[in-house]
Short mmCIF file of C-alpha atoms and ligand atoms in Angstrom, two decimals:
data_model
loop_
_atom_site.label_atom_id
_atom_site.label_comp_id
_atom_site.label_asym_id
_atom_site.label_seq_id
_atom_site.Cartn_x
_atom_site.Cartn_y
_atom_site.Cartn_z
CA UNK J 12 0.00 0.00 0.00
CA UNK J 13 1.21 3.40 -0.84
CA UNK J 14 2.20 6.34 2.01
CA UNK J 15 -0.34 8.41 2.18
CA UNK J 16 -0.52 12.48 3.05
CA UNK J 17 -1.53 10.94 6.20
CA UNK J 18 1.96 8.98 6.95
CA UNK J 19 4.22 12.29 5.32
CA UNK J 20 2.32 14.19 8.58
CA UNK J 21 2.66 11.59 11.24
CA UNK J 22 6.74 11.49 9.83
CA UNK J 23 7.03 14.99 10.47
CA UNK J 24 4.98 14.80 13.96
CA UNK J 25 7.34 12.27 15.22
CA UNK J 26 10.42 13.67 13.86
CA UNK J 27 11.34 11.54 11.04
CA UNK J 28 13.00 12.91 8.21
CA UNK J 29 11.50 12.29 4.56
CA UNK J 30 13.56 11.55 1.74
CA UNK J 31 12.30 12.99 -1.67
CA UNK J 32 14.23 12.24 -5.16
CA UNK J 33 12.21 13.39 -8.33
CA UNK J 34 11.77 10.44 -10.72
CA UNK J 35 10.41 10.36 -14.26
CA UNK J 36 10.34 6.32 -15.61
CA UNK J 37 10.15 3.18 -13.86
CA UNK J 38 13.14 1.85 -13.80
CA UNK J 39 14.24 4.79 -11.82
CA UNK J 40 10.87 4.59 -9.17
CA UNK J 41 12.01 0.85 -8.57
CA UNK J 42 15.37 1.65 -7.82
CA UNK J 43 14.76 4.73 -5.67
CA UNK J 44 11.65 2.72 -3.77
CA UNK J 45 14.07 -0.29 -2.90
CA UNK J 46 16.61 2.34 -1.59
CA UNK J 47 13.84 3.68 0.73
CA UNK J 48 13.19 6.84 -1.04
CA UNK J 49 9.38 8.01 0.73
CA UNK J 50 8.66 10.49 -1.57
CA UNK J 51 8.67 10.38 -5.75
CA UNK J 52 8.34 13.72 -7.18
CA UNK J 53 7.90 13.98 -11.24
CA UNK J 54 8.76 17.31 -11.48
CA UNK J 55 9.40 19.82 -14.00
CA UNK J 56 12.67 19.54 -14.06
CA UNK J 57 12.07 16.88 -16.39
CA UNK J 58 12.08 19.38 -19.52
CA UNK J 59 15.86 19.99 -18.26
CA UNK J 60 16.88 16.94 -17.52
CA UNK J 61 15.25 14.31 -19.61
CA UNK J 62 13.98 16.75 -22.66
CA UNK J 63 17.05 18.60 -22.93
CA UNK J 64 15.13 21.98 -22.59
CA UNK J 65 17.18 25.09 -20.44
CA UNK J 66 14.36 25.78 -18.34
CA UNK J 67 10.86 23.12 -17.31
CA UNK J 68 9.01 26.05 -18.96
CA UNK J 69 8.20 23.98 -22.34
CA UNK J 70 6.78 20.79 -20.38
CA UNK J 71 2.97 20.15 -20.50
CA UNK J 72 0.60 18.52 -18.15
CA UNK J 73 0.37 15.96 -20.48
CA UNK J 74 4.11 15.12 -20.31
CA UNK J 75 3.96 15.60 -16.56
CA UNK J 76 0.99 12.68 -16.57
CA UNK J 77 3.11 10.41 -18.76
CA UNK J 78 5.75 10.47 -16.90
CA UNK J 79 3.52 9.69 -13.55
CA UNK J 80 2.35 7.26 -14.83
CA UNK J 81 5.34 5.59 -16.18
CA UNK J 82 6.96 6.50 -12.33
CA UNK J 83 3.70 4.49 -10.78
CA UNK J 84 3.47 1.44 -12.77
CA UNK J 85 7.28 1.46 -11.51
CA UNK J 86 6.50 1.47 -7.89
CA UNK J 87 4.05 -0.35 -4.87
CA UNK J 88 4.71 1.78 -1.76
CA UNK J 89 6.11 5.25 -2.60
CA UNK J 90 3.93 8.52 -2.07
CA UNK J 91 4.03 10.20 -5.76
CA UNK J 92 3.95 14.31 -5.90
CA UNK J 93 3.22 15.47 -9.19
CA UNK J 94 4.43 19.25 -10.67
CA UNK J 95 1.61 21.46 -12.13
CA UNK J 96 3.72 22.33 -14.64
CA UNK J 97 3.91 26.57 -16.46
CA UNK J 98 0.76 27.32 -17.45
CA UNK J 99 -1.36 24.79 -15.67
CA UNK J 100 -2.50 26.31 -12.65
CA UNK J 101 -2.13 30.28 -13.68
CA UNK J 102 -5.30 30.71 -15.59
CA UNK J 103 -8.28 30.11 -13.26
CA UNK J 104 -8.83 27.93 -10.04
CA UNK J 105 -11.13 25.77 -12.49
CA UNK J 106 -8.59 25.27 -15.13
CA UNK J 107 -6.24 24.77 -12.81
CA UNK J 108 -8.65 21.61 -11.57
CA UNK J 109 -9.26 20.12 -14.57
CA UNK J 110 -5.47 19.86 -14.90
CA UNK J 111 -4.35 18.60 -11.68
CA UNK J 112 -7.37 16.00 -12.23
CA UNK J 113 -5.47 14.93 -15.20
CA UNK J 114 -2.27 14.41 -12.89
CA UNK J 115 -3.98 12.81 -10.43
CA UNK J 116 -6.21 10.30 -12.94
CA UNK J 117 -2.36 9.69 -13.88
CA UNK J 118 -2.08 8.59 -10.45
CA UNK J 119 -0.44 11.37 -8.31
CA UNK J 120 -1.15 11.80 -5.08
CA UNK J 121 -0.69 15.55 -4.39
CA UNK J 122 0.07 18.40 -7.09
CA UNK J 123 2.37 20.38 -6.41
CA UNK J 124 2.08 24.47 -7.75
CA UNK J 125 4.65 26.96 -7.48
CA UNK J 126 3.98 30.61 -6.58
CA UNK J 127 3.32 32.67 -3.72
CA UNK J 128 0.15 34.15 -2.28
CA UNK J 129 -1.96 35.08 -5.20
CA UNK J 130 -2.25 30.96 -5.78
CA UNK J 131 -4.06 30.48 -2.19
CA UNK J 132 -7.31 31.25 -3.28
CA UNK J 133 -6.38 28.36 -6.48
CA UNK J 134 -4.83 26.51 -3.12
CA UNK J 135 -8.21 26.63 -1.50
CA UNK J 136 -10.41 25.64 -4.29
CA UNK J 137 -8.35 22.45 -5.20
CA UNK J 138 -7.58 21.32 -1.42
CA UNK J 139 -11.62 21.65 -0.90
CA UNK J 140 -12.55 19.80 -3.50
CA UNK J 141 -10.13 16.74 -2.77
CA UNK J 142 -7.10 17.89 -4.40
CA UNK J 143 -3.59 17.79 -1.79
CA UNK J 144 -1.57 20.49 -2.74
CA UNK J 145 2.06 21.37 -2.21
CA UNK J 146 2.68 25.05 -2.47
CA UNK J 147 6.58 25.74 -3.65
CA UNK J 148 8.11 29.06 -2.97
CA UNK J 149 11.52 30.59 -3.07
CA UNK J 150 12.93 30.28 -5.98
CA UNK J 151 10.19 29.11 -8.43
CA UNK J 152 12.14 28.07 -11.72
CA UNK J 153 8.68 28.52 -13.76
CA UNK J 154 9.34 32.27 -13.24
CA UNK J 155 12.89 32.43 -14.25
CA UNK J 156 12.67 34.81 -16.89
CA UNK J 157 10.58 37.20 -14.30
CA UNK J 158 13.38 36.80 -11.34
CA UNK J 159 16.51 37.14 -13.86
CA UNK J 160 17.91 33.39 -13.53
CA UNK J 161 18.08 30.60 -11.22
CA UNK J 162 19.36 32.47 -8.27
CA UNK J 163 18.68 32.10 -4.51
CA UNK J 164 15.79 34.17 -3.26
CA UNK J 165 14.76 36.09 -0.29
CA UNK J 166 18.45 37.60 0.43
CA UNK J 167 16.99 41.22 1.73
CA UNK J 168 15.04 41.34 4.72
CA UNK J 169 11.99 42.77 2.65
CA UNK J 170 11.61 39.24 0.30
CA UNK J 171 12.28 36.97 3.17
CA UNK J 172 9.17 38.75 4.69
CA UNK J 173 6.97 38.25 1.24
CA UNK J 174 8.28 34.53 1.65
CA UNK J 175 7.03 33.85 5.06
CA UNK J 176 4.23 35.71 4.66
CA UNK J 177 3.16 33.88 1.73
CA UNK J 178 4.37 30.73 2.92
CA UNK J 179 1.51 31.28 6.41
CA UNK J 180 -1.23 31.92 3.63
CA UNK J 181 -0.25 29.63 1.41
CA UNK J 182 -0.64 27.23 4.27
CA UNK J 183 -4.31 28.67 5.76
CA UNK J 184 -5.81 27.89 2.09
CA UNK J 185 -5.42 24.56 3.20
CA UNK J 186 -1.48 23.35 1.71
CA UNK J 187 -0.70 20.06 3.07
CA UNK J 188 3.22 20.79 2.28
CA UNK J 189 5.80 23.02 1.54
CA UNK J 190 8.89 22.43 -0.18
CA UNK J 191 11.31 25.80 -0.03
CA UNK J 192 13.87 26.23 -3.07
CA UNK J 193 16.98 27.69 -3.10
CA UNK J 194 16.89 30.23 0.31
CA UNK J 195 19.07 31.43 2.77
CA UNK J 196 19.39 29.47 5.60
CA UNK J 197 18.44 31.57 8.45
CA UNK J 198 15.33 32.33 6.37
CA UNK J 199 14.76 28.40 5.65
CA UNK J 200 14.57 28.34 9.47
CA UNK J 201 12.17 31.04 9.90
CA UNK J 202 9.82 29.07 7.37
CA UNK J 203 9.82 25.61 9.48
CA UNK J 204 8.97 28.15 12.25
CA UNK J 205 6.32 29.54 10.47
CA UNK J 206 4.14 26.77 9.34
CA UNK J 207 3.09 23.62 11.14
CA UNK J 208 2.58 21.43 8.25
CA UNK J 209 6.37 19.56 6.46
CA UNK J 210 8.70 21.05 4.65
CA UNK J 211 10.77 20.04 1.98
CA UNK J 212 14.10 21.66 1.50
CA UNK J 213 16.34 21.87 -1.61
CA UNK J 214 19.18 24.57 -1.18
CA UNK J 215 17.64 25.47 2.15
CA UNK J 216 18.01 23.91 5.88
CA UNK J 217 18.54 20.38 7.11
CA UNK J 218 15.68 21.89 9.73
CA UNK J 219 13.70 21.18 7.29
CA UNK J 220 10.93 17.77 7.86
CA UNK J 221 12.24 16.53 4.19
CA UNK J 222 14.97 17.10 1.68
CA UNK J 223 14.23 16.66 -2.60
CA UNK J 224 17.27 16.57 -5.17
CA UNK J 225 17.19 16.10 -8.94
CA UNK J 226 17.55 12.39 -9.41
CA UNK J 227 20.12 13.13 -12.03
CA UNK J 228 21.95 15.81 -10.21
CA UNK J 229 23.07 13.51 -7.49
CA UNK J 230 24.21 10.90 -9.55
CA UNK J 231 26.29 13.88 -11.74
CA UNK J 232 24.47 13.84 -14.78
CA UNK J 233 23.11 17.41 -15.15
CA UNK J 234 24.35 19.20 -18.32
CA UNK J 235 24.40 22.48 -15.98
CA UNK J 236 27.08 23.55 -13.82
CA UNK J 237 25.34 21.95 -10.73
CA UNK J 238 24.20 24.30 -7.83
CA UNK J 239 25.43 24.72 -4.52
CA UNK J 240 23.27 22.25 -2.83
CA UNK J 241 23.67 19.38 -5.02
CA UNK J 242 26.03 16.81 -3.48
CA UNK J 243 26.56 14.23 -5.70
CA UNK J 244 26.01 11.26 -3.80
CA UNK J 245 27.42 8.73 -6.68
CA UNK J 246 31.01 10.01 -6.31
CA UNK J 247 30.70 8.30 -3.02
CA UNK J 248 29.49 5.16 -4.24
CA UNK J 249 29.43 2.40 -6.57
CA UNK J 250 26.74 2.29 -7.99
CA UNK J 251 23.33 3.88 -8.36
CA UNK J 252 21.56 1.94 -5.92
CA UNK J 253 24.38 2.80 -3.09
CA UNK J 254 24.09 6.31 -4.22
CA UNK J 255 20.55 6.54 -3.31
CA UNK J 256 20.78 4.45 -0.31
CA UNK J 257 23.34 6.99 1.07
CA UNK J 258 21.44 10.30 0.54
CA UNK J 259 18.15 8.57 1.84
CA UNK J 260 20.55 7.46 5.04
CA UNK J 261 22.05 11.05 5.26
CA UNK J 262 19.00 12.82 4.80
CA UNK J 263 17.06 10.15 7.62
CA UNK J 264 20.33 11.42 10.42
CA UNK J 265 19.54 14.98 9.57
CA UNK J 266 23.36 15.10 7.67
CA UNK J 267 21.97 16.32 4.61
CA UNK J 268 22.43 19.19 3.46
CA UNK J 269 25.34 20.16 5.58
CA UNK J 270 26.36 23.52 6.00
CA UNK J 271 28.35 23.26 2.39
CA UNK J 272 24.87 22.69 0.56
CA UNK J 273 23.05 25.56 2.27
CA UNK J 274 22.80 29.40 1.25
CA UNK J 275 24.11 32.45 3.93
CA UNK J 276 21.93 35.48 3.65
O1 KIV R 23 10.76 20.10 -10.85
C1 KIV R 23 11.48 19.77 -9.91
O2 KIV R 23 12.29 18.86 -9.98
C2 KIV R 23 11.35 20.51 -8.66
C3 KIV R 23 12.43 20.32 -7.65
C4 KIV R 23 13.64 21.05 -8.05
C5 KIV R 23 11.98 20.70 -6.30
O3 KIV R 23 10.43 21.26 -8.49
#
């Protein structure tokens, strides 16, 4: 049986860390499930890393649904997050519906839609109508051309504000989640402070209830300089399965991201 929204809440009640790798085929959800990965994510990043795009702005919801279901028919017990991917959830709350029914008919558990608080009343229309959402903020690649390039967000004391302020709305419109991209560390605290419900981290705070890499960042396969927070767990290893098994055991003892991954103000 699969984790549920449920289990992700009683893990971060109780302390336990959860480990979050995106995935995009089936080969990959095997592997990472085995390893003890608790979290799938089919992100976005896909139309980087598996289309060859320079930003997950070309990707559809239809490629987003493929690839879930390719990443389900891989695995038996992972939780699978889905990305509403640019242009899916912008429009209206109802539009944004009928696509994150697609995702979830695909068989996603939770969508997850970047941007800050002008998407809680979209939040609030999906979440009451059966819909778990996972609101993303920080640095939200879908709006790279709009912040100037992928660059670490919420440096002045005014934008960390905007963040944490959108991150408690965000939340009240009923987000069961919050992963944080890319944010100074002192402000990734002030953000597990801020809500009650898990957060994810990438670039942000081992505080944090979970951690998420790129799949194909940690095994050193992006075609991009990789960012700061990217350790890249295969260097360590021997092999792919090891590779996961380590950043699953580092993220579980609260090791990952050390202090090398994470952003100062
Ligand atoms: O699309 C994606 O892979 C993501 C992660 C970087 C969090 O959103």
């Amino acid at each position: 049986m699969r984790k549920s929204v449920i289990d992700l809440h009683a893990m971060h009640a109780r302390g336990e860390k959860i480990a979050m790798l995106t995935c995009y085929d089936s080969s990959f959800a095997r592997v990472l499930e085995n390893a003890g990965v608790d979290v799938l994510l089919v992100g976005d990043s896909l139309g980087m890393v598996v289309q060859g795009h320079d930003s997950p702005l070309p990707v559809s919801v239809e490629d987003v649904a493929y690839h879930t279901r390719c990443v389900v028919r891989g695995s038996q017990n992972v939780f699978i997050l889905a990305d509403m991917p640019f242009g899916s959830s912008q429009i209206t709350p109802q539009e944004t519906f009928r696509n994150a029914a697609e995702l979830m008919r695909a068989g996603a558990q939770m969508v997850k839609i970047e941007g800050g608080k002008a998407m809680a009343p979209t939040i609030e229309f999906l979440v009451s109508r059966g819909i778990p959402v996972c609101a993303h903020v920080g640095l939200t690649p879908q709006s790279v051309h709009q912040v100037g390039g992928f660059k670490v967000q919420g440096r002045d004391e005014a934008a960390a504000e905007r963040i944490i302020e959108a991150s408690r709305v965000l939340e009240a419109a009923g987000a069961s989640m919050l992963l944080m991209e890319a944010v100074p560390r002192a402000l990734a605290d002030r953000l597990c402070d801020a809500v009650s419900i898990p957060t994810i981290g990438i670039g942000a705070s081992p505080r944090c209830s979970g951690q998420v890499l790129v799949i194909y960042d940690m095994l050193g396969l992006g075609a991009y300089i990789p960012p700061r927070f990217v350790r890249p767990f295969i260097r360590e290893t021997g092999s792919i399965e090891e590779a996961v098994q380590l950043y699953v055991a580092e993220v579980k003892a609260g090791r990952f991201p050390g202090p090398e991954h994470c952003y100062s103000s």
